[in-house]
Short mmCIF file of C-alpha atoms in Angstrom, two decimals:
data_model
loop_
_atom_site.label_atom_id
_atom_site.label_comp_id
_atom_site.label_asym_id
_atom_site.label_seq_id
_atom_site.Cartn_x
_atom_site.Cartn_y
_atom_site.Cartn_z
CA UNK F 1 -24.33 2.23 -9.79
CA UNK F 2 -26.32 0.11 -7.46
CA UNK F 3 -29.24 -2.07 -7.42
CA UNK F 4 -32.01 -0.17 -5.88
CA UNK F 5 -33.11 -0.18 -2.22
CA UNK F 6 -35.90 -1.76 -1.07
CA UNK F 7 -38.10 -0.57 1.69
CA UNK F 8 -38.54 -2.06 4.85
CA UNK F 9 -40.40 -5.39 5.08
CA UNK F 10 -39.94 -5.76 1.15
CA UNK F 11 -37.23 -6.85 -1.81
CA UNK F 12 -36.99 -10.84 -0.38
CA UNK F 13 -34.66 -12.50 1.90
CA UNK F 14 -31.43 -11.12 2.89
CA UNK F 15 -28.62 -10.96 0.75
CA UNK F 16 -26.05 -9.47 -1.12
CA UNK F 17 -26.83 -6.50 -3.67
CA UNK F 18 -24.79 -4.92 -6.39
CA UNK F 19 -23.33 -1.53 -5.14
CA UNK F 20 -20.23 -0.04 -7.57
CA UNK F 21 -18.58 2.21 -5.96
CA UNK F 22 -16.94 4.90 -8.39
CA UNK F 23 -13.86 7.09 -7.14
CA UNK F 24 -14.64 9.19 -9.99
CA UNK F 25 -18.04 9.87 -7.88
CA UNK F 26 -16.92 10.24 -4.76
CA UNK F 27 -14.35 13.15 -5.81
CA UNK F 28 -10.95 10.88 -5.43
CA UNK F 29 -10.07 10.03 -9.20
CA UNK F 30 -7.95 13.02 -9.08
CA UNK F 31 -5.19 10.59 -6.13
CA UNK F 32 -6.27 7.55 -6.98
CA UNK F 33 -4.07 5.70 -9.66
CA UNK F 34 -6.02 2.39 -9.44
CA UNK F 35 -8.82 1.22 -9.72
CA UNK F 36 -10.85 3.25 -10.89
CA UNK F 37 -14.00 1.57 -9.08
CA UNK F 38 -15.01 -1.63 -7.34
CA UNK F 39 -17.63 -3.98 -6.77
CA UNK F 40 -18.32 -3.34 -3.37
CA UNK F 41 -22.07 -4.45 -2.65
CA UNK F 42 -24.19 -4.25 0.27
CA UNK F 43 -26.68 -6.56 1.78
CA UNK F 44 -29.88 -6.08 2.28
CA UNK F 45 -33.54 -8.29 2.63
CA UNK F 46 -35.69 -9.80 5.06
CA UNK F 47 -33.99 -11.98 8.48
CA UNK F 48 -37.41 -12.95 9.16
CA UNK F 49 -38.28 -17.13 9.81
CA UNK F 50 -37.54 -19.05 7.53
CA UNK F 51 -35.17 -16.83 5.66
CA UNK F 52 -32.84 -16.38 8.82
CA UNK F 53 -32.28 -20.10 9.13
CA UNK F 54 -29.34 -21.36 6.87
CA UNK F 55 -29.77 -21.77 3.33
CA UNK F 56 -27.82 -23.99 0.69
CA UNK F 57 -24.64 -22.80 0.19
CA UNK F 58 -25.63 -19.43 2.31
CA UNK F 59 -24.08 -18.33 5.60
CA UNK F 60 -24.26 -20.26 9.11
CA UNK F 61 -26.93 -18.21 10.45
CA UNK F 62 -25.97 -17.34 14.54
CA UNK F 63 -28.24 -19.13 16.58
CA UNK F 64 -29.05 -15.90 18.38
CA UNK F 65 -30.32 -14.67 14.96
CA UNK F 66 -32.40 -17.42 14.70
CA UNK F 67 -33.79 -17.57 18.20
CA UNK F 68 -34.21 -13.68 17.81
CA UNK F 69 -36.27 -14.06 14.56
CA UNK F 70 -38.29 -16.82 16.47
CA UNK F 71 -39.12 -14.43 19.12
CA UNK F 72 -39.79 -11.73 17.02
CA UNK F 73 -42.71 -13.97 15.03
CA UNK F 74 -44.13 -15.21 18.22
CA UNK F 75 -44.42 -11.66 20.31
CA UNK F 76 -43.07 -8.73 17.69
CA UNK F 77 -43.17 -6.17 20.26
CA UNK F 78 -40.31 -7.70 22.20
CA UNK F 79 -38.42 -7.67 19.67
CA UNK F 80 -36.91 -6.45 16.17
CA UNK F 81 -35.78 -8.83 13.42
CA UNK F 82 -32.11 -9.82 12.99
CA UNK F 83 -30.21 -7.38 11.13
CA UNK F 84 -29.47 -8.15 7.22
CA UNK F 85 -25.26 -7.72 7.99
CA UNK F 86 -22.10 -8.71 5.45
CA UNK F 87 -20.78 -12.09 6.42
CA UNK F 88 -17.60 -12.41 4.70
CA UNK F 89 -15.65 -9.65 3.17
CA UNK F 90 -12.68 -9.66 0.57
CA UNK F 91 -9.89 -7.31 0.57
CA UNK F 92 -8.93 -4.93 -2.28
CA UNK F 93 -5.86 -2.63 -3.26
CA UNK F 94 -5.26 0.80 -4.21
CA UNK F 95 -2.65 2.62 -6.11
CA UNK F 96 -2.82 6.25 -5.25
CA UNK F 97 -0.74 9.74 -4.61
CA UNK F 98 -0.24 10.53 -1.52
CA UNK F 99 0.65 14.39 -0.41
CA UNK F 100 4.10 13.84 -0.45
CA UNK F 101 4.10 12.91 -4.34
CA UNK F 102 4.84 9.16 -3.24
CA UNK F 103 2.80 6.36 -5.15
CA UNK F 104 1.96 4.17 -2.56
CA UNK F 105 -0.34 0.71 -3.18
CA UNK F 106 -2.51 0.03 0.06
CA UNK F 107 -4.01 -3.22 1.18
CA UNK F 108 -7.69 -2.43 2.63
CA UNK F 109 -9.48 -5.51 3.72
CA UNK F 110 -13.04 -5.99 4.18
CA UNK F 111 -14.38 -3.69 1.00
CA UNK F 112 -16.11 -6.22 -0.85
CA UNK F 113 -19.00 -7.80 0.55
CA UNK F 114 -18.77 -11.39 -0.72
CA UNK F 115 -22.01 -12.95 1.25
CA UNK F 116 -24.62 -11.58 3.77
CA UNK F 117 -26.11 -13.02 7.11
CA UNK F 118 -28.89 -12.75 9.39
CA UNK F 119 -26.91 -11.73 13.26
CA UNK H 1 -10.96 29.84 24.53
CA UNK H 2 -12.56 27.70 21.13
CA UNK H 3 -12.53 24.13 21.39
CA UNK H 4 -10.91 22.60 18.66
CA UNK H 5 -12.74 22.05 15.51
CA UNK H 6 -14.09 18.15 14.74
CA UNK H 7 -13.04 16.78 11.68
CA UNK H 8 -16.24 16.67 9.14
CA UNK H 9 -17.47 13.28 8.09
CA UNK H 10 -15.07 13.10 4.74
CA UNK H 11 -11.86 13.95 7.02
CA UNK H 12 -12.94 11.22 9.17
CA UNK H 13 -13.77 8.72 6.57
CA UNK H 14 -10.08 9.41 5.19
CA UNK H 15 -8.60 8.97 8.54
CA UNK H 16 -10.56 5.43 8.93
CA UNK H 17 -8.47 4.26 5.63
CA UNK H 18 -5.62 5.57 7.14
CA UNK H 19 -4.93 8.87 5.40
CA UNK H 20 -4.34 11.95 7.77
CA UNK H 21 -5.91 14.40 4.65
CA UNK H 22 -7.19 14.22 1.17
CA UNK H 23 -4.29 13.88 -1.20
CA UNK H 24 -3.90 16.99 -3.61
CA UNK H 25 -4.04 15.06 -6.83
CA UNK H 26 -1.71 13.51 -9.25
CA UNK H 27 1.78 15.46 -9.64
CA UNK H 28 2.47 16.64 -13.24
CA UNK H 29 6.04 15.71 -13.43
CA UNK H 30 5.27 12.11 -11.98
CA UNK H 31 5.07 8.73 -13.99
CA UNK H 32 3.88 5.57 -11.77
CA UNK H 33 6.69 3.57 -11.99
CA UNK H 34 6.50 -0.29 -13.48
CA UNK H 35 6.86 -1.80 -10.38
CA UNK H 36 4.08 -0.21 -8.53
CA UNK H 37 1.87 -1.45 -11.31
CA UNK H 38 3.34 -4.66 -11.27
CA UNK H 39 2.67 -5.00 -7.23
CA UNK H 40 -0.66 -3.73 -8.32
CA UNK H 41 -1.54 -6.22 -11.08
CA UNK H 42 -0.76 -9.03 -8.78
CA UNK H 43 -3.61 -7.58 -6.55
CA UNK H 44 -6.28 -7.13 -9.33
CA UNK H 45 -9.81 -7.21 -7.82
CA UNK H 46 -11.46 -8.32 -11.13
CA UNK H 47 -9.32 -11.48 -10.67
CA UNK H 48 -10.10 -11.50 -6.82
CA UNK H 49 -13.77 -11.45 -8.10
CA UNK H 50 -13.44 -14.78 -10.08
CA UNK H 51 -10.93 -16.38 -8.23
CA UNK H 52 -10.75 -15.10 -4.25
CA UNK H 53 -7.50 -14.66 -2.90
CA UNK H 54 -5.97 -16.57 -5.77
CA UNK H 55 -3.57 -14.65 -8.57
CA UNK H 56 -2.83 -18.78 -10.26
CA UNK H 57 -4.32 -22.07 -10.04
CA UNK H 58 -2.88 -22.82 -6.56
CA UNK H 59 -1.58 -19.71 -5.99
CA UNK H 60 -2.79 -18.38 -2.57
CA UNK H 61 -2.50 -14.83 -1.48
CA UNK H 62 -1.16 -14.45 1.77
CA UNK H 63 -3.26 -11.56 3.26
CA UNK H 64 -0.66 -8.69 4.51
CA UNK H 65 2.10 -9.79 2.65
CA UNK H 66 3.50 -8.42 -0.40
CA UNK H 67 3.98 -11.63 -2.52
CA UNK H 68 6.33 -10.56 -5.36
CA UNK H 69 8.40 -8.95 -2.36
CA UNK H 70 8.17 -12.05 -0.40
CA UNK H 71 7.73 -9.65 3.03
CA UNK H 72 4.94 -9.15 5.07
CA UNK H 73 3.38 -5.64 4.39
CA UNK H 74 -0.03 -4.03 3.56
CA UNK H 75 1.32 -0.53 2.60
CA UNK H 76 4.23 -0.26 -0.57
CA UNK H 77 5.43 3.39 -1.28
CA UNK H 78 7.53 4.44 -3.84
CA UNK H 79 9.09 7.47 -2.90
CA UNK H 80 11.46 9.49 -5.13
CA UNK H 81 14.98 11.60 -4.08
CA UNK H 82 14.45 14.78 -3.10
CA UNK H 83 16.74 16.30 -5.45
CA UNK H 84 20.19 14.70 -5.82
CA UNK H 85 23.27 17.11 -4.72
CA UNK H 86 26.08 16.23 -6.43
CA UNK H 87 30.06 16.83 -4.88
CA UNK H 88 33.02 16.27 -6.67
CA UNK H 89 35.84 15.03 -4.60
CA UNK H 90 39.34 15.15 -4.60
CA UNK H 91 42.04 12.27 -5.09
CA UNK H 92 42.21 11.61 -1.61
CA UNK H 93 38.67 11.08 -1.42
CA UNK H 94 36.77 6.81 -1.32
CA UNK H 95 36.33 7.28 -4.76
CA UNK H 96 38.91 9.12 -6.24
CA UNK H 97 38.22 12.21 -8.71
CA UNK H 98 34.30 10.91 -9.37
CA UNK H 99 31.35 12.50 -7.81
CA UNK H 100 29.52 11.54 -4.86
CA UNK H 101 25.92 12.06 -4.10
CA UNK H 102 23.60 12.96 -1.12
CA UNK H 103 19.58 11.70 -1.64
CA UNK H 104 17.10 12.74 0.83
CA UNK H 105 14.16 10.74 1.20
CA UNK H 106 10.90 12.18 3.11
CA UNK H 107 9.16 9.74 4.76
CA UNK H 108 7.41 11.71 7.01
CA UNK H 109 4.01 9.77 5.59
CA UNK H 110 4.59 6.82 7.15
CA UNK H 111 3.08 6.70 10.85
CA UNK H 112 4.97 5.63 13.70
CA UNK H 113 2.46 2.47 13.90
CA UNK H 114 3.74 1.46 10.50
CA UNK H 115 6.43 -1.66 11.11
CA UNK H 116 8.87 -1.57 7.84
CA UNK H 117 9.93 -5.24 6.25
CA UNK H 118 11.21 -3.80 3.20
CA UNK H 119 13.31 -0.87 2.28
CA UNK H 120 15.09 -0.95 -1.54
CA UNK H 121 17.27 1.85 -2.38
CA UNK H 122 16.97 1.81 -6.15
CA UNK H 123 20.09 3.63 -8.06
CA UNK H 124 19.94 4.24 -12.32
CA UNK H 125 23.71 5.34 -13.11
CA UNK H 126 24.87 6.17 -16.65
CA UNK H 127 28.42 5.93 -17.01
CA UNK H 128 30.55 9.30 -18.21
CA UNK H 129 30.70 9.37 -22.05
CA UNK H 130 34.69 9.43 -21.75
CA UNK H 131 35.10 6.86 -20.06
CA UNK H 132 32.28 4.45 -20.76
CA UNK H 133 32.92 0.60 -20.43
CA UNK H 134 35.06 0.79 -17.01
CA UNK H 135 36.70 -2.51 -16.50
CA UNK H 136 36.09 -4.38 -13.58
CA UNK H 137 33.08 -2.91 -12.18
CA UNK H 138 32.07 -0.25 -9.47
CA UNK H 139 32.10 -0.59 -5.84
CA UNK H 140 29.12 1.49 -4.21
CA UNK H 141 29.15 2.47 -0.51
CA UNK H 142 26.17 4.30 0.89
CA UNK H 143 26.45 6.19 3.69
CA UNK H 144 24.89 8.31 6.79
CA UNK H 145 25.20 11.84 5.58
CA UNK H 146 27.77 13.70 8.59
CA UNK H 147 27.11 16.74 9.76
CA UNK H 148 27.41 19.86 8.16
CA UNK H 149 28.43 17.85 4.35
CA UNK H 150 30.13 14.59 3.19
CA UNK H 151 30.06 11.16 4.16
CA UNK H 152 29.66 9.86 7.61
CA UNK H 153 29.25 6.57 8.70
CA UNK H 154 29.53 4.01 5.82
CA UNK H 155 26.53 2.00 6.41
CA UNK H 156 27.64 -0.74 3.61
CA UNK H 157 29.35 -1.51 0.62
CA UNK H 158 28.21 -3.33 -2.59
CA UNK H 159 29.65 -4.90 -6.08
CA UNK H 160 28.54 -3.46 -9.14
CA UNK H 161 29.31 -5.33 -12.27
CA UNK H 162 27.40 -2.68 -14.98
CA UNK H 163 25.29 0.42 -14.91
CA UNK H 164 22.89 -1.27 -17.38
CA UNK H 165 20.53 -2.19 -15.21
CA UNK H 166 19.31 -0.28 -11.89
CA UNK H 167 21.42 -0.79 -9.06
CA UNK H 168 19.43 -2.11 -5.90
CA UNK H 169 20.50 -2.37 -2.74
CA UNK H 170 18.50 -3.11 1.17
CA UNK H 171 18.67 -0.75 3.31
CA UNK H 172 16.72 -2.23 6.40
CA UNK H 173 18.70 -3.22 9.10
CA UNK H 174 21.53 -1.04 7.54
CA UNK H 175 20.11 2.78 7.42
CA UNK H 176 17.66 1.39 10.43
CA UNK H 177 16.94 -1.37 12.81
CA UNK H 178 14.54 -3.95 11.54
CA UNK H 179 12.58 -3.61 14.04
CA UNK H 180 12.81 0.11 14.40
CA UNK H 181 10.15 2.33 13.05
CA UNK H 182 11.31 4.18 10.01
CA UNK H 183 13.07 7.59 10.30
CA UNK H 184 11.07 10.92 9.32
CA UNK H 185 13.59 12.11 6.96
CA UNK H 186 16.78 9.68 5.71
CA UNK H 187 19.52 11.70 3.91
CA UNK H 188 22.04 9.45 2.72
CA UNK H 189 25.46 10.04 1.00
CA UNK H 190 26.22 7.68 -2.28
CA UNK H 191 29.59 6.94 -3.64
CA UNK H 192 30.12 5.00 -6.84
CA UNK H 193 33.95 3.91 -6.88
CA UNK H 194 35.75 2.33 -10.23
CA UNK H 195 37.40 -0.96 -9.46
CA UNK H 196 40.18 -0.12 -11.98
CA UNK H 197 40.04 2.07 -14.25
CA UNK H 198 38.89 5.44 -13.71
CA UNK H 199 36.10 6.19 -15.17
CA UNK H 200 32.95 7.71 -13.35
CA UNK H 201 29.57 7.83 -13.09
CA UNK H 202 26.74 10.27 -12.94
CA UNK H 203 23.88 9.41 -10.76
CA UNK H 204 20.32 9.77 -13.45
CA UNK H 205 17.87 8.63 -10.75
CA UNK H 206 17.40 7.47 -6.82
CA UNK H 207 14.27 6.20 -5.54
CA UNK H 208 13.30 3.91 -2.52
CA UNK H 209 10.59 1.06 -2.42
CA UNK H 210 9.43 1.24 1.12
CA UNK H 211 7.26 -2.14 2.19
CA UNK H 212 5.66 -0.99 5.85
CA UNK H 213 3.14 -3.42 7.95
CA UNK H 214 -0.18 -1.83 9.59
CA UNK H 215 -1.40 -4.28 12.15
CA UNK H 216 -4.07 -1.65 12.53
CA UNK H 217 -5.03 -2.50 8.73
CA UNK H 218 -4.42 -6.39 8.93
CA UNK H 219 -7.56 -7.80 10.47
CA UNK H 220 -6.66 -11.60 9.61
CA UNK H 221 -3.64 -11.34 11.75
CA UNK H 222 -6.05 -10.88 14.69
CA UNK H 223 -8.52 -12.82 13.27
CA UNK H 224 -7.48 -16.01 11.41
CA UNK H 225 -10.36 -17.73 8.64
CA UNK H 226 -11.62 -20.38 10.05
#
């Protein structure tokens, strides 16, 4: 269940998208306990000038990003545009069987994108 | 002579979340026990999603470390007994006329990278109908199965006031060094010993709540948020 893709050069600046990700789906509801899906998102969007510079309450962009995107609208055959990349992550847990009949709860970090960056 | 086969993108994908093949499925003769869904609760994305890394006002969840535990750990397994095998003894045995029991655990799942913090040997009892209501307690000793049968070493020894509620004892640092990795396959020998009287005890259920650290899975050891 995710918010549809855009095409390149379209959909706006860059940022996070809604992207559930069902274990029913991808074949693993039959191991795993808990949950039964998350909220893990993806980014996607434009890093071109002036999205790539810093917005309110948005990710430091990296300098290089910015200096890259600068390039890129002065000559765009040197360059590409910054890539459209998560910038900070949560964690989330699972409750599953394992093949030795143990129930086992794993910590996984970085599933969820929380924010997307220009780098 | 054939080169060996690469793994196909979902084998890999599995391995990347640490899982060397795609689990079977559910067992049919397996409930997920309370405290697994307990640890779980306490982890509940949809209250990550409101409130990151928080389970209360002011609560802060320490990443790789199992708070209701209060040990560092990413990975919790619960992993039953292999099938309890029960030996009467005789009067000149620890614990007199009443049974003793040897529990194997597999933990051949957990890889060698894996550092344990946390190893509960969970025991449910029930006490013989005859002689129910033993005064004075139990004294349980677990042990290092010898070779061939019966005990060998006595790795320790604990108090047990009733059979009501589960009897829990650690095992890390006792069955293995803390800062050992944990053994493929721990067999152990379990010996339930009236302080008085002499009534027994039959052993319903052993299980063991195994708390293991990945630094391979704990990024914001290596990389602190700023």
């Amino acid at each position: 269940d995710a918010e549809p893709a855009v095409g390149r050069g379209l959909g706006g600046a860059c940022r996070a998208r809604r992207l559930y990700v069902s274990f029913r789906e991808v074949g693993w509801h039959r191991w795993v306990i808990a949950p039964r899906g998350f909220l893990a998102n993806y980014c996607q969007g434009q890093c071109s000038l002036p999205a790539t510079l810093p917005g309110p309450g948005g990710p430091p962009a990296l300098n290089h990003a910015v200096l890259r995107a600068l390039m890129h609208s002065a000559i765009p055959s040197t360059t590409s545009l910054p890539c459209c990349v998560p910038a900070r992550l949560s964690p989330i847990s699972v409750l599953f069987f394992d093949n030795s009949d143990n129930v086992v709860l794993r910590h996984y970090e970085d599933m969820v994108v929380d924010e997307c960056g220009c780098r | 002579a054939r080169a060996p086969v690469a793994p196909g993108p979902a084998a890999t994908l599995l391995q990347a979340l640490g899982l060397r093949d795609a689990p079977q499925g559910a067992p049919k003769s397996r409930p997920v026990p309370p405290v697994m869904w307990r640890l779980f609760r306490r982890r509940d994305p949809q209250e990550a999603r409101t409130s990151p890394r928080r389970t209360s006002p002011g609560a802060i969840l320490r990443p790789c470390h199992v708070e209701e535990l209060g040990v560092a750990g990413n990975i919790v397994r619960h992993v039953l007994d292999r099938g309890a095998r029960a030996q009467t003894l005789g009067p000149t045995s620890p614990t007199g006329q009443c049974t003793e029991w040897t529990v194997v655990f597999d933990l051949s799942a957990v890889e060698p990278e894996e550092l344990p913090s946390h190893a509960r040997l969970e025991m449910r009892f029930a006490e013989a109908e005859a002689t129910a209501g033993a005064a004075g307690g139990w004294e349980l000793s677990v042990g290092r199965e010898a070779e061939g049968a019966g005990t060998g070493l006595v790795l320790l020894r604990q108090a047990v006031a009733t059979l009501g509620t589960p009897v829990r004892v650690e095992l890390l640092g006792a069955a293995w060094a803390r800062n050992a990795s944990a053994p493929r396959s721990l067999r152990l020998v379990l010996a339930l010993r009236p302080r008085a009287s002499g009534a027994c005890a039959s052993l319903i259920e052993a299980s063991l709540l195994l708390v293991t650290l990945d630094p391979r899975l704990c990024h914001p050891l290596a990389r602190p948020r700023r």
